[in-house]
XYZ file of C-alpha atoms in Angstrom:
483
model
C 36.735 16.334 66.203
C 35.858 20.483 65.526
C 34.826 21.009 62.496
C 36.950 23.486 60.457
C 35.969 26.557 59.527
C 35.876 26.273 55.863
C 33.842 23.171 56.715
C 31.005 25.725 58.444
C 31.011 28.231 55.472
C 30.707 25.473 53.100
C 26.932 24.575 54.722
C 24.097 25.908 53.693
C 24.124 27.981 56.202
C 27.158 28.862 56.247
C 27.468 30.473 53.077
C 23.994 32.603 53.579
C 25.956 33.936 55.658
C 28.811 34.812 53.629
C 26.960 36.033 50.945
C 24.911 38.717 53.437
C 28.201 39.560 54.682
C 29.805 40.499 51.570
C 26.089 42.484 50.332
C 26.549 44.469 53.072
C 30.193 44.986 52.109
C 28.843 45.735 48.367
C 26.546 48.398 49.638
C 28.541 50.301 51.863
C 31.008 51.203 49.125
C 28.646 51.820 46.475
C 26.733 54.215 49.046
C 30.290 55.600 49.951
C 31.312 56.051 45.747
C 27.399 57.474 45.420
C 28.755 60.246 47.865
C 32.137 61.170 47.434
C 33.345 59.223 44.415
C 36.573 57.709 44.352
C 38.170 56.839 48.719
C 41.293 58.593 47.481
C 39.102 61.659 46.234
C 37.438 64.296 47.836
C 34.075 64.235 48.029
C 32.517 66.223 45.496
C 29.060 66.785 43.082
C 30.232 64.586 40.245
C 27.149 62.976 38.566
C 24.687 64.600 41.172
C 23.698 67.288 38.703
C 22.204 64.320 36.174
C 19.035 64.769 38.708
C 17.048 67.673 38.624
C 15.581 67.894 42.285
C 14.672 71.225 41.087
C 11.879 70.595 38.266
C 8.913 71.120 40.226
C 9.727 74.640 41.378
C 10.057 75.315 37.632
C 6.418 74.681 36.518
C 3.935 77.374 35.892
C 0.549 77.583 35.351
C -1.650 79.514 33.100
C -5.157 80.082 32.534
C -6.428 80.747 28.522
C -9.876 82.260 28.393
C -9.456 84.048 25.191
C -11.348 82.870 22.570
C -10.692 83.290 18.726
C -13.540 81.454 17.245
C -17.074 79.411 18.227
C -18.727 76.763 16.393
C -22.035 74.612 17.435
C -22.388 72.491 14.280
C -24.741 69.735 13.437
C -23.706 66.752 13.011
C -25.922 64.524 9.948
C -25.818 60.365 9.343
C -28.138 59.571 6.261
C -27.468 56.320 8.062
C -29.158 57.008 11.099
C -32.591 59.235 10.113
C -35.274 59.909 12.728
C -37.824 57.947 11.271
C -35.538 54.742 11.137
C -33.979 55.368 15.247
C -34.170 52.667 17.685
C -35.757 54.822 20.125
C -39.076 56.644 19.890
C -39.200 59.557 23.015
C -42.476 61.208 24.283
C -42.234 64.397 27.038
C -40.827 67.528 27.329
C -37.703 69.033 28.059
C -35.979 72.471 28.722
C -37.381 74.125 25.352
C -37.724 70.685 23.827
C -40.950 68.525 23.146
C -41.672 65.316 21.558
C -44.562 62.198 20.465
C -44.416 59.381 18.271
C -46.919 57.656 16.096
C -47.154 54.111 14.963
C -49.054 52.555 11.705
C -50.953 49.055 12.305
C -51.870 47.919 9.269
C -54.878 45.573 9.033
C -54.994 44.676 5.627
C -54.122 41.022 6.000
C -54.704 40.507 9.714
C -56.842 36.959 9.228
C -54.975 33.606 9.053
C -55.479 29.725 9.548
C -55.045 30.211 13.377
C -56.951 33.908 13.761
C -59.884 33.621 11.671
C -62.593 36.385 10.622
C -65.417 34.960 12.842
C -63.251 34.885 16.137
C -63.110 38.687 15.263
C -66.402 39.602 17.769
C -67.192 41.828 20.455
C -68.016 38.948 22.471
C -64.811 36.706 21.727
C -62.352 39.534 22.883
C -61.774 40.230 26.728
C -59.418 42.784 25.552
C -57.284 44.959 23.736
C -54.162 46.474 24.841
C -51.273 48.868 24.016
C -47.963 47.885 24.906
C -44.808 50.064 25.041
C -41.125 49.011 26.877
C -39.570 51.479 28.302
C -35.243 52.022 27.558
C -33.551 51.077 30.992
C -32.169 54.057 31.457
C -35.809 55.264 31.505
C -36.777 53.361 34.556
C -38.567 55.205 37.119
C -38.190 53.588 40.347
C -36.138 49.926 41.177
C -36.789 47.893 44.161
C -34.212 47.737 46.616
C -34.512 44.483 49.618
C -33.488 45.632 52.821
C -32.202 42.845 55.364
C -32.837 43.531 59.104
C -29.360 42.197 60.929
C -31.444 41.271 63.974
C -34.236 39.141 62.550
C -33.380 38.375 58.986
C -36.805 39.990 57.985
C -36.994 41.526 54.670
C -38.360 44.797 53.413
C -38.658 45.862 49.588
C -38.541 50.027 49.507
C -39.167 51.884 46.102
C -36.112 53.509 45.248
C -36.461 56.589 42.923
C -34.277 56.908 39.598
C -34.738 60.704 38.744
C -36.475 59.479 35.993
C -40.120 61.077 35.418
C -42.392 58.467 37.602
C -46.212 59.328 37.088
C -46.717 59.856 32.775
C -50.221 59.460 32.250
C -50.948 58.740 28.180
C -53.143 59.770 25.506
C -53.427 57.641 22.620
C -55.246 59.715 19.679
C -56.363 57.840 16.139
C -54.511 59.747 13.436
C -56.766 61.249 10.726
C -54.835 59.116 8.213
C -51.494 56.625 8.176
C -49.053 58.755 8.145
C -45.950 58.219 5.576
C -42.568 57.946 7.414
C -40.862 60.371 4.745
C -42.823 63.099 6.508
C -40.731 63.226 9.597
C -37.243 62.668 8.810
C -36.458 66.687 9.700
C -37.286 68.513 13.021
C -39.325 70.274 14.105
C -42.422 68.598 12.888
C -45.806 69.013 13.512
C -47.460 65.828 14.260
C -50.609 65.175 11.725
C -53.758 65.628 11.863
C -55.800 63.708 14.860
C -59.338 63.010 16.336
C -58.819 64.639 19.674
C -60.613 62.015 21.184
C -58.680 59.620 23.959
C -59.012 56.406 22.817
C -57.691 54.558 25.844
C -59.216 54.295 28.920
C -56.996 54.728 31.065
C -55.612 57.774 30.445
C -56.704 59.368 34.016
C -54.574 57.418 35.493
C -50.591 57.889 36.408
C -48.438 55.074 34.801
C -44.791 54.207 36.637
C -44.321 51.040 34.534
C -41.547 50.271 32.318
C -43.237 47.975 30.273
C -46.780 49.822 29.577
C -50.188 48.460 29.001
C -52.640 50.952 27.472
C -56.434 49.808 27.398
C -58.174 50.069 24.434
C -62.020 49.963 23.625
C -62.681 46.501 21.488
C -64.933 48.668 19.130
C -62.567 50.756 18.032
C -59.855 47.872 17.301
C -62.923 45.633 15.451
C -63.735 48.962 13.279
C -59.877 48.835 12.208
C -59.910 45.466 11.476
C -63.441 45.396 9.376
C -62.319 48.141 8.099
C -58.919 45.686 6.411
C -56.972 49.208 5.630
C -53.520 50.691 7.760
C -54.422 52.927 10.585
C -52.038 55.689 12.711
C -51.921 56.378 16.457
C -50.771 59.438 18.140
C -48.891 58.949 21.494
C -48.715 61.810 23.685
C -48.077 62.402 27.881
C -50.744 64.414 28.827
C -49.676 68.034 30.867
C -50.416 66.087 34.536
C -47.599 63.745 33.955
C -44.129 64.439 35.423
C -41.500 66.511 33.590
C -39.148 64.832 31.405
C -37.666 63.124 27.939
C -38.661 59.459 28.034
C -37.233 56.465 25.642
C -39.318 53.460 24.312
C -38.088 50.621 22.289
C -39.034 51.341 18.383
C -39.861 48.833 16.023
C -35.876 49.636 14.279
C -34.707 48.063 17.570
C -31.357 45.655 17.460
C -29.943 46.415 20.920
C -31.989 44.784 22.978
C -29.679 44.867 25.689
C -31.327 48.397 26.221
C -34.423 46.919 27.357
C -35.704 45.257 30.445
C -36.165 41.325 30.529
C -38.670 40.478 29.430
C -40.988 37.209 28.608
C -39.948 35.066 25.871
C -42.113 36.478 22.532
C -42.844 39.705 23.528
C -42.789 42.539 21.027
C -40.542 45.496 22.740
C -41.940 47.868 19.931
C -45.359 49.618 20.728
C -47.972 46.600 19.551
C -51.331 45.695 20.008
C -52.253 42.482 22.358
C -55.478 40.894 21.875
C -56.950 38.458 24.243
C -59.248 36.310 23.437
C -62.151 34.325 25.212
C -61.590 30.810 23.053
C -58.065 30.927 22.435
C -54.946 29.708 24.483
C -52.615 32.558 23.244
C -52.781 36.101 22.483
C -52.909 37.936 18.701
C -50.049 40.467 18.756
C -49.916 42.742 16.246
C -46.574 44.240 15.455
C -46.292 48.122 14.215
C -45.835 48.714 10.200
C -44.128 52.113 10.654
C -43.224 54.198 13.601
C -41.176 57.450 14.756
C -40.831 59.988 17.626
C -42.243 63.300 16.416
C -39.982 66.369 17.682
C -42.263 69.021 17.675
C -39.726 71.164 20.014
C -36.052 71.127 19.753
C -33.952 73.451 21.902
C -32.236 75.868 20.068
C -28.185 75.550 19.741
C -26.032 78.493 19.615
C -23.714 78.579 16.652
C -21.906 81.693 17.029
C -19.691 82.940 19.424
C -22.425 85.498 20.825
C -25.072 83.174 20.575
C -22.851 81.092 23.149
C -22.662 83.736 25.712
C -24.770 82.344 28.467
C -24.855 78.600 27.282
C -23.745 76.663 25.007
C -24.896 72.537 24.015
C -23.277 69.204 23.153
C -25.873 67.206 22.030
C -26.474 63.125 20.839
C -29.451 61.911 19.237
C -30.255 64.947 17.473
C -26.589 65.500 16.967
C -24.703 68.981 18.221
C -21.286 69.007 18.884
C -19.787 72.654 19.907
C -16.111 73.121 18.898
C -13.932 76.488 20.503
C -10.762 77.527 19.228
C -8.620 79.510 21.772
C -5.876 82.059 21.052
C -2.573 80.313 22.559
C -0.404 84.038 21.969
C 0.071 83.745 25.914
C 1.568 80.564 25.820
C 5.704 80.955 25.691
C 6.970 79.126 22.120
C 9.816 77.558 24.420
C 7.071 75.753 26.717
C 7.692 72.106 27.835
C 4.345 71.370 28.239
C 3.634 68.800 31.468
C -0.390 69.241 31.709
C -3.342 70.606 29.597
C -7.060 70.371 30.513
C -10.104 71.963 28.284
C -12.355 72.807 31.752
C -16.060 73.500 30.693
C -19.412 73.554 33.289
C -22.220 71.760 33.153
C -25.734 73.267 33.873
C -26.937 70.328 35.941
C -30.622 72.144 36.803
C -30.991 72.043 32.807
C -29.219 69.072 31.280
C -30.624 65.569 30.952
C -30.612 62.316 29.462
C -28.598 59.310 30.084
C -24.998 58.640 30.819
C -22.787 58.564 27.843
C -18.933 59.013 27.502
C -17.601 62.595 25.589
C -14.644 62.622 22.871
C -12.313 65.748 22.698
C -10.555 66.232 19.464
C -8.505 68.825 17.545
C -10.631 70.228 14.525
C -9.018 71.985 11.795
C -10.104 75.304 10.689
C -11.919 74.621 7.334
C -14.719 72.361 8.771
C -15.132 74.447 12.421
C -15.529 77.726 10.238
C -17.973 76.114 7.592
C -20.507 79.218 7.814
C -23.230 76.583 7.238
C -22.330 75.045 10.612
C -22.895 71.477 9.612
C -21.106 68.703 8.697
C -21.656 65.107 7.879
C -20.811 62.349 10.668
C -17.955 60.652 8.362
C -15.935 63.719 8.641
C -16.414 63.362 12.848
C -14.730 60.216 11.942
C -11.663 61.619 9.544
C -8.659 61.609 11.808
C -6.955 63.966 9.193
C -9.664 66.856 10.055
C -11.014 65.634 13.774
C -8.102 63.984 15.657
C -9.395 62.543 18.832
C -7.002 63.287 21.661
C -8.993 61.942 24.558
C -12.521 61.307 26.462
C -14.487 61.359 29.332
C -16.879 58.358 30.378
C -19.654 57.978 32.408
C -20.720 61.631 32.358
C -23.846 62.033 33.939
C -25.774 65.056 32.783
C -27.815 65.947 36.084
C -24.488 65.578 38.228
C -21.277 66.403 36.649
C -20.565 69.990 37.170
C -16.716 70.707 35.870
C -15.970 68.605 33.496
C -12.578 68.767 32.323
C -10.460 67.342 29.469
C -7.134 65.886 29.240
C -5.709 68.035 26.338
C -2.118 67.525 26.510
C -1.116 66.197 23.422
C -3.100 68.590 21.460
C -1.160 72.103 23.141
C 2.340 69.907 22.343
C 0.828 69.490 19.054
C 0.423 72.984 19.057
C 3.494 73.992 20.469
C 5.270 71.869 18.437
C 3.772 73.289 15.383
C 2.976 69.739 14.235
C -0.144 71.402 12.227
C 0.354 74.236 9.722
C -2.607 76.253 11.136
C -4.157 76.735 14.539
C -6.623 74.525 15.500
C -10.221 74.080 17.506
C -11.399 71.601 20.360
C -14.181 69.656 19.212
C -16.703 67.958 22.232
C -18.339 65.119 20.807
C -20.083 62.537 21.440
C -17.848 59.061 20.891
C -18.943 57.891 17.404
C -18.001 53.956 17.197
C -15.480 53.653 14.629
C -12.822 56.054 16.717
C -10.137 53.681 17.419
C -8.329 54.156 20.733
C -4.663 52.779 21.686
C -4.063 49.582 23.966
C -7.881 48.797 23.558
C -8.892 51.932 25.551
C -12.440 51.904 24.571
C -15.374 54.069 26.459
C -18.251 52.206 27.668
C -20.821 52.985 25.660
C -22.806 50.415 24.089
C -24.823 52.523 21.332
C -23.883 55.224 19.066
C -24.574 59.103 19.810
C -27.510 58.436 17.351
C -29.267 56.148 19.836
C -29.970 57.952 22.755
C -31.118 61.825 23.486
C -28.597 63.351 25.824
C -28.031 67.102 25.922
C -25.243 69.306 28.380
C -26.499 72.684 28.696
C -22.791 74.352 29.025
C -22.361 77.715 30.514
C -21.438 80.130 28.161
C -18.409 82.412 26.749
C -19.584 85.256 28.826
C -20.709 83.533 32.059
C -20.313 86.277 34.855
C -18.128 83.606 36.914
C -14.760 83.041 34.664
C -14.135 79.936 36.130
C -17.200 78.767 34.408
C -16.296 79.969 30.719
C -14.657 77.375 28.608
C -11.181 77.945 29.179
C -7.557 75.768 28.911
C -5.392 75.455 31.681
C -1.918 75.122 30.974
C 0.970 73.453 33.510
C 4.509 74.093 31.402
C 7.523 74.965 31.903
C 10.352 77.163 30.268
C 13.315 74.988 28.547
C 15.677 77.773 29.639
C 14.604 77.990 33.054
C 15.100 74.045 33.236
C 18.348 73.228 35.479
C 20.328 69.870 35.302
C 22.549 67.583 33.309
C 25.526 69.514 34.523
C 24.907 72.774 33.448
């Protein structure tokens, strides 16, 4: 007996097939309504002019370069002073220069286990130095190449940028020195003995963890002599150009140093071996700090900026420019907004870091004394962070460009009763960024020397000066909705 066909639709199959049939149906009506509305109707543009195909033809584009005011302020943290920093630096830089000294204080240096009479020329095989270089510091990393043939292995030496061959001078200070000393810059460092007291300082050094030799005569003299002594660290003029980190004594973020052996002391210290006993003395540092004895000069005004400019962490410098917007129509629908600056790569330096670009109201960008303290950086009601870069990398990033859009339909908008500056910063960590946006940065600004050598107001190339760049476009010239 046939089966009927209400039977077949009422399969499985049968009514996949139905239901494609009448989809097909559905969509060739709603394509022919889409078109020409109602079948007993005409066809006509009903509902077509809710969709601007049009907006794109509508945008315009313009270029600010005008300037109405320049700032490079300097940025203060009585919570963050040289002499207390995590980092101690030694080298040189454009028009910048620094060395550290370290107290070891030998007042109490006998106990139970180190005794006075182990304390002989004959009982020590030696003394030693020890510094830890900052990863970011690192000269060279090994790097295993794999032939695909016979599985053989090769390790090659693969350069960093990062100065390779430092040789050191360690000088004995004439006196400890007292911390309280060096909290500004620049600073002279005190008086020395100019002789070299380790013995190796003829020779180039490529290590990121450091071993200076000492004579054992001069460590015995500092410990008979039970008082606090001060060393001078310098890079003599051989070694290769550049601002190097070390670990300081003040260090907490140890996951800016290299690992290292359980016990070691990343702070500059003194390692004594000796002949009759199974582990070394180490003596920690009682006070240290880098010495700036250079610091590169950053333009405040807006004609001290006309070749170059800085934004600058460690030693904080933040510039801030305020542009004149009178070009910009009041009726703008603003789509895009970038703050485009250029980097001097042949002159900047230090490590990667991420950049914060904020509005900055009038009354603390046109403080004549061109300083402010970091807790206004972090005062959304007078720096409002719009947006940042990350990874920046001062020796490669040329343009470097800004998302400012929010802050020219602030401006547009007249959300703020005055005009108001851009402010480059470095990202402080208590800025709070929507959907847990957060840069990558692992220390603050305060930790780590970095320094963009901007080109200036003037630079003979305008596509170098700071300047905005503006996508908008007119609400009257917009078309749609039926008009």
């Amino acid at each position: 007996m046939k089966e009927s066909k209400i039977a077949r639709l009422n399969r499985p199959h049968g009514r996949r097939n139905l239901l494609l049939l009448a989809l097909a149906v559905t969509l060739f009506w709603s394509a022919a309504l889409l078109v020409g509305g109602c079948t007993s109707d005409p066809a006509n543009l009903v509902g077509a002019a809710l969709i601007d195909s049009r907006i794109d033809t509508t945008l315009a584009l313009v270029e600010i370069t005008a300037v109405e005011a320049f700032s490079g302020i300097k940025v203060s943290d009585a919570n963050e002073k040289i002499t207390e920093s995590q980092t101690l630096y030694l080298g040189t830089e454009k028009n910048t220069k620094a060395s550290f000294i370290v107290n070891f204080d030998f007042t109490d240096i006998f106990t139970d286990e180190y005794p006075e009479e182990i304390f002989t020329e004959e009982n020590i095989k030696t003394v030693k130095l020890s510094l830890t270089k900052l990863v970011p510091y690192k000269a060279i990393y090994d790097s295993i190449l794999i032939d695909p043939d016979t599985g053989d292995t090769t390790t090659v030496h693969v350069s960093t940028g990062q100065p390779l061959d430092l040789i050191y001078f360690v000088h004995e200070l004439d006196e400890a020195f007292d911390p309280l000393d060096f909290e500004n810059f620049p600073a002279s460092v005190p008086p020395f003995n100019s002789a070299i007291i380790n013995q190796d300082f003829q020779i180039p050094n490529t290590s990121s963890e450091v071993f200076l030799n000492l004579y054992v005569s001069d460590f015995l003299r500092w410990v008979n002599g039970r008082t606090k002594i001060g060393l001078l660290f310098r890079l003599g003029d051989q070694s290769d150009p550049g601002l190097v980190g070390y670990a300081s004594n003040e260090l907490t973020t140890f996951s800016e140093v290299p690992l290292l052996a359980v016990g070691t002391i990343v702070a500059p210290d003194l390692i004594v071996d000796f002949a009759d006993q199974d582990i070394n003395l180490q003596v920690p540092p009682a006070e240290d700090t880098t010495v700036f004895e250079e610091v590169d000069t950053v333009p405040q005004t807006a004609p001290a900026a006309a070749d170059t400019f800085v934004l600058r962490t460690g030693l904080r410098s933040y510039p801030a420019i305020r542009f004149d917007l009178a070009n910009l129509p009041t009726n703008a629908l603003i789509n895009r907004a970038v703050l485009s600056v250029t980097n001097d790569t042949s002159s900047s330096y230090g490590p990667e870091f991420s950049v914060m670009i904020s509005e900055i109201v009038g009354d603390v960008m046109d403080d004549p004394s061109y300083s402010l303290d970091v807790s206004t950086v972090l005062d959304s009601t007078r720096v409002y962070p719009l947006s940042f870069r990350s990874n920046l990398r001062a020796k490669e990033d040329f343009v470097i460009e800004f998302d400012i859009t929010t802050g020219i339909r602030r401006a547009v908008n007249r959300v703020n009763e005055e005009p108001r500056g851009f402010l480059l910063s470095g990202v402080e960590d208590k800025f709070v960024f929507p959907f847990g946006n957060l840069p990558p940065d692992l220390t603050q600004p305060g930790f780590y020397y970095r320094q963009l050598n901007l080109l200036g107001l003037n630079d003979p190339d305008p596509q170098h000066r700071p300047h905005l760049k503006i996508w908008y476009s007119v609400i009257n010239d917009l078309s749609g909705g039926g008009q």
